[in-house]
XYZ file of C-alpha atoms in Angstrom:
243
model
C -0.175 -0.251 -0.008
C 1.378 3.349 -0.943
C 1.100 6.432 1.562
C -1.223 9.126 0.399
C 0.086 12.650 0.933
C -3.132 14.985 1.617
C -3.040 18.664 1.426
C -5.795 19.721 3.607
C -7.239 22.594 5.582
C -9.172 24.085 2.450
C -11.693 23.839 4.412
C -10.983 21.108 7.128
C -14.872 20.457 6.927
C -14.354 18.791 3.714
C -10.651 17.426 4.445
C -12.081 15.552 7.505
C -14.498 13.940 4.835
C -11.721 13.223 2.535
C -9.983 11.348 5.201
C -13.240 9.309 6.262
C -13.912 8.522 2.611
C -10.328 7.523 1.998
C -10.275 5.212 5.022
C -13.552 3.611 4.480
C -12.492 2.871 0.798
C -9.606 0.997 2.114
C -11.519 -0.960 4.684
C -14.124 -1.733 1.823
C -11.571 -3.188 -0.387
C -8.997 -4.846 1.941
C -11.676 -5.754 4.935
C -11.045 -6.539 8.461
C -9.397 -3.446 10.532
C -7.374 -2.133 7.200
C -6.960 1.781 7.074
C -5.079 3.832 4.708
C -1.390 4.814 5.315
C -1.642 8.554 4.840
C 0.102 11.963 6.015
C -1.547 15.370 5.938
C -0.330 18.860 6.157
C -3.197 20.895 6.865
C -3.151 25.018 6.541
C -5.099 27.910 7.996
C -7.919 28.309 5.743
C -8.252 32.195 6.831
C -4.978 32.789 5.313
C -5.701 30.990 2.095
C -9.263 32.924 1.851
C -7.612 36.425 2.239
C -4.991 35.636 -0.443
C -7.463 34.230 -2.642
C -9.600 37.303 -2.298
C -6.753 39.499 -2.655
C -5.690 37.840 -6.034
C -2.132 37.165 -4.287
C -1.554 33.733 -6.173
C 2.124 33.893 -6.061
C 1.989 33.710 -2.296
C -0.565 30.795 -2.598
C 1.604 29.167 -5.071
C 4.649 29.263 -2.547
C 2.435 28.229 0.127
C 1.108 25.080 -1.762
C 4.629 24.295 -2.668
C 5.776 24.530 0.829
C 2.870 22.094 2.061
C 3.740 19.741 -0.899
C 7.184 19.419 0.130
C 6.604 19.164 3.664
C 4.214 16.169 2.625
C 6.644 14.409 0.723
C 9.322 14.888 3.453
C 6.601 13.077 5.772
C 6.666 10.013 3.356
C 3.669 10.348 1.057
C 4.107 8.321 -2.194
C 1.713 10.887 -4.119
C -0.284 13.999 -3.389
C -3.776 14.850 -3.409
C -4.651 18.606 -3.075
C -8.116 18.601 -0.665
C -9.593 21.546 -2.781
C -10.566 22.471 -6.070
C -10.071 25.999 -6.552
C -6.305 25.346 -5.523
C -5.721 23.454 -8.496
C -5.128 26.439 -10.279
C -1.794 26.221 -8.693
C -1.362 22.183 -9.697
C 1.728 23.508 -11.773
C 3.612 25.159 -8.959
C 2.877 21.801 -6.602
C 4.057 19.651 -9.286
C 7.250 21.715 -9.859
C 8.263 21.540 -6.169
C 8.186 17.801 -5.407
C 9.484 14.619 -7.246
C 6.174 12.711 -6.290
C 3.065 12.895 -8.905
C 0.091 14.719 -7.957
C -3.585 13.031 -8.453
C -5.539 15.961 -10.092
C -8.916 16.451 -8.805
C -10.414 17.120 -12.187
C -9.300 13.649 -13.760
C -11.456 11.270 -11.924
C -14.535 13.757 -12.499
C -13.525 14.209 -16.111
C -13.285 10.198 -16.399
C -16.613 9.791 -14.846
C -18.178 12.342 -17.378
C -16.534 10.659 -20.407
C -17.871 7.286 -19.051
C -21.500 8.676 -19.134
C -20.864 9.737 -22.726
C -21.916 13.645 -21.660
C -21.182 16.208 -24.067
C -22.338 19.200 -21.796
C -22.159 19.624 -18.077
C -22.583 22.359 -15.509
C -20.017 23.475 -13.093
C -20.720 24.777 -9.812
C -17.957 26.028 -7.123
C -16.151 29.138 -6.047
C -15.751 32.088 -8.534
C -12.282 31.283 -9.101
C -13.204 27.817 -10.301
C -16.375 28.842 -12.263
C -14.980 31.807 -13.931
C -10.984 30.999 -14.564
C -10.040 28.627 -17.286
C -7.791 26.230 -15.486
C -10.703 23.865 -14.335
C -13.205 24.200 -17.317
C -10.403 23.559 -19.817
C -9.176 20.214 -18.111
C -12.511 18.687 -18.310
C -12.976 19.833 -22.049
C -9.518 18.696 -23.067
C -10.341 15.077 -21.227
C -13.225 14.385 -23.429
C -11.323 12.119 -25.700
C -12.334 10.597 -28.966
C -15.147 8.399 -30.585
C -14.944 5.810 -33.135
C -13.562 6.749 -36.386
C -11.229 9.396 -34.320
C -13.769 12.339 -34.227
C -12.974 14.383 -31.175
C -15.307 14.016 -28.169
C -15.686 17.286 -26.628
C -17.175 18.277 -23.447
C -18.806 21.712 -23.144
C -18.632 23.179 -19.363
C -21.310 25.648 -18.919
C -21.435 27.850 -15.611
C -24.426 29.512 -13.919
C -25.029 33.264 -14.747
C -23.198 36.084 -12.984
C -26.074 36.207 -10.290
C -26.088 32.666 -9.564
C -22.401 32.654 -9.463
C -22.237 34.984 -6.863
C -24.758 32.982 -4.659
C -22.904 29.692 -5.051
C -19.607 31.469 -4.169
C -21.133 33.354 -1.072
C -22.819 30.160 0.117
C -19.335 28.190 0.127
C -17.462 31.170 1.946
C -19.865 32.276 4.277
C -21.419 28.812 5.245
C -19.999 25.813 4.205
C -16.391 26.482 4.849
C -17.545 26.934 8.430
C -19.639 23.820 8.790
C -23.180 25.727 8.414
C -25.578 23.827 6.722
C -28.661 25.986 5.647
C -32.102 24.547 4.041
C -32.469 28.194 2.439
C -28.870 27.747 0.864
C -29.985 24.096 -0.154
C -32.936 25.418 -2.148
C -30.723 27.956 -3.811
C -28.403 25.450 -4.915
C -31.316 23.799 -6.341
C -32.521 26.472 -8.322
C -29.224 27.247 -9.559
C -28.774 23.488 -10.937
C -32.389 23.585 -12.092
C -31.330 26.545 -14.582
C -28.329 25.010 -15.713
C -30.148 22.065 -16.704
C -32.636 24.161 -18.424
C -29.596 25.327 -20.392
C -28.600 21.641 -21.678
C -26.494 20.402 -18.635
C -26.746 16.702 -18.970
C -24.820 16.418 -15.585
C -23.678 18.873 -12.751
C -20.026 18.879 -11.428
C -19.722 19.772 -7.628
C -16.561 21.951 -8.290
C -16.114 22.287 -4.641
C -14.808 19.964 -1.938
C -17.567 21.560 0.409
C -20.750 21.224 -1.768
C -21.162 17.712 -1.130
C -22.030 18.711 2.378
C -24.913 20.560 1.235
C -26.543 18.908 -1.847
C -26.596 15.077 -3.055
C -28.170 13.377 -6.101
C -31.810 13.847 -4.931
C -31.155 17.683 -5.164
C -30.638 17.317 -8.881
C -32.686 16.120 -11.933
C -29.449 14.871 -13.563
C -26.295 12.911 -12.299
C -24.254 14.897 -9.877
C -20.193 14.539 -9.916
C -19.339 14.914 -6.504
C -15.357 15.731 -6.768
C -14.479 15.034 -3.296
C -15.980 11.441 -3.324
C -14.533 10.714 -6.834
C -10.883 12.098 -5.833
C -11.030 10.147 -2.508
C -11.864 7.272 -4.705
C -9.132 7.503 -7.101
C -6.804 7.991 -4.268
C -7.643 4.641 -3.022
C -7.230 2.919 -6.103
C -3.834 4.796 -6.822
C -2.596 3.728 -3.144
C -3.790 -0.067 -3.345
C -2.499 -0.526 -6.692
C -1.501 -4.219 -7.151
C -2.487 -4.803 -3.386
C -5.106 -7.763 -3.396
C -8.674 -7.298 -2.076
């Protein structure tokens, strides 16, 4: 079994679920009292939040590189970054260490591709919805159809007012562990409007969103990046380990 390195704390609410999902996944695969071999470096999210909203991505890149190096020194065989937004800095993390980073978009893109979808909605922080680093990776992962034709995936995001609602609920509530029924209703409405625009599935592109909504809140499949990422980490950690 390989040792999973987790860069967490963004927020710790979702990082705690990562830890639970990964250990449950190992136990389900191996049985008995097995659990995951892992190390975690957890940051202070208040500092990350401030730098994000100040637009100081250089400082954030340095912080993520430092966390990655600390995780590698602690014995990790590969890294997972327990947040969607900070994957904007995946290149800085990969350049800082000699161990691989399991990117959060890739398991989601594989699940979308397996469903044969061509248009999906994306909800997350404003950074994730409005910048290209996330959407472009999903779209590039479309693969090819029979005959070599490019199988593109179009990613659509909510309209500006809905993007503000989604972002504010994440930062004012979900990262603080606040779960509000009115916010759940607001997210359902945002999802419904994406479906009305042709979304065949919805990517939950923030690791805290799974704390608020589930499949029962959507008429189309949800791609929960937290769960998909944790499952992919288990697969990689166990590799050739017999179940």
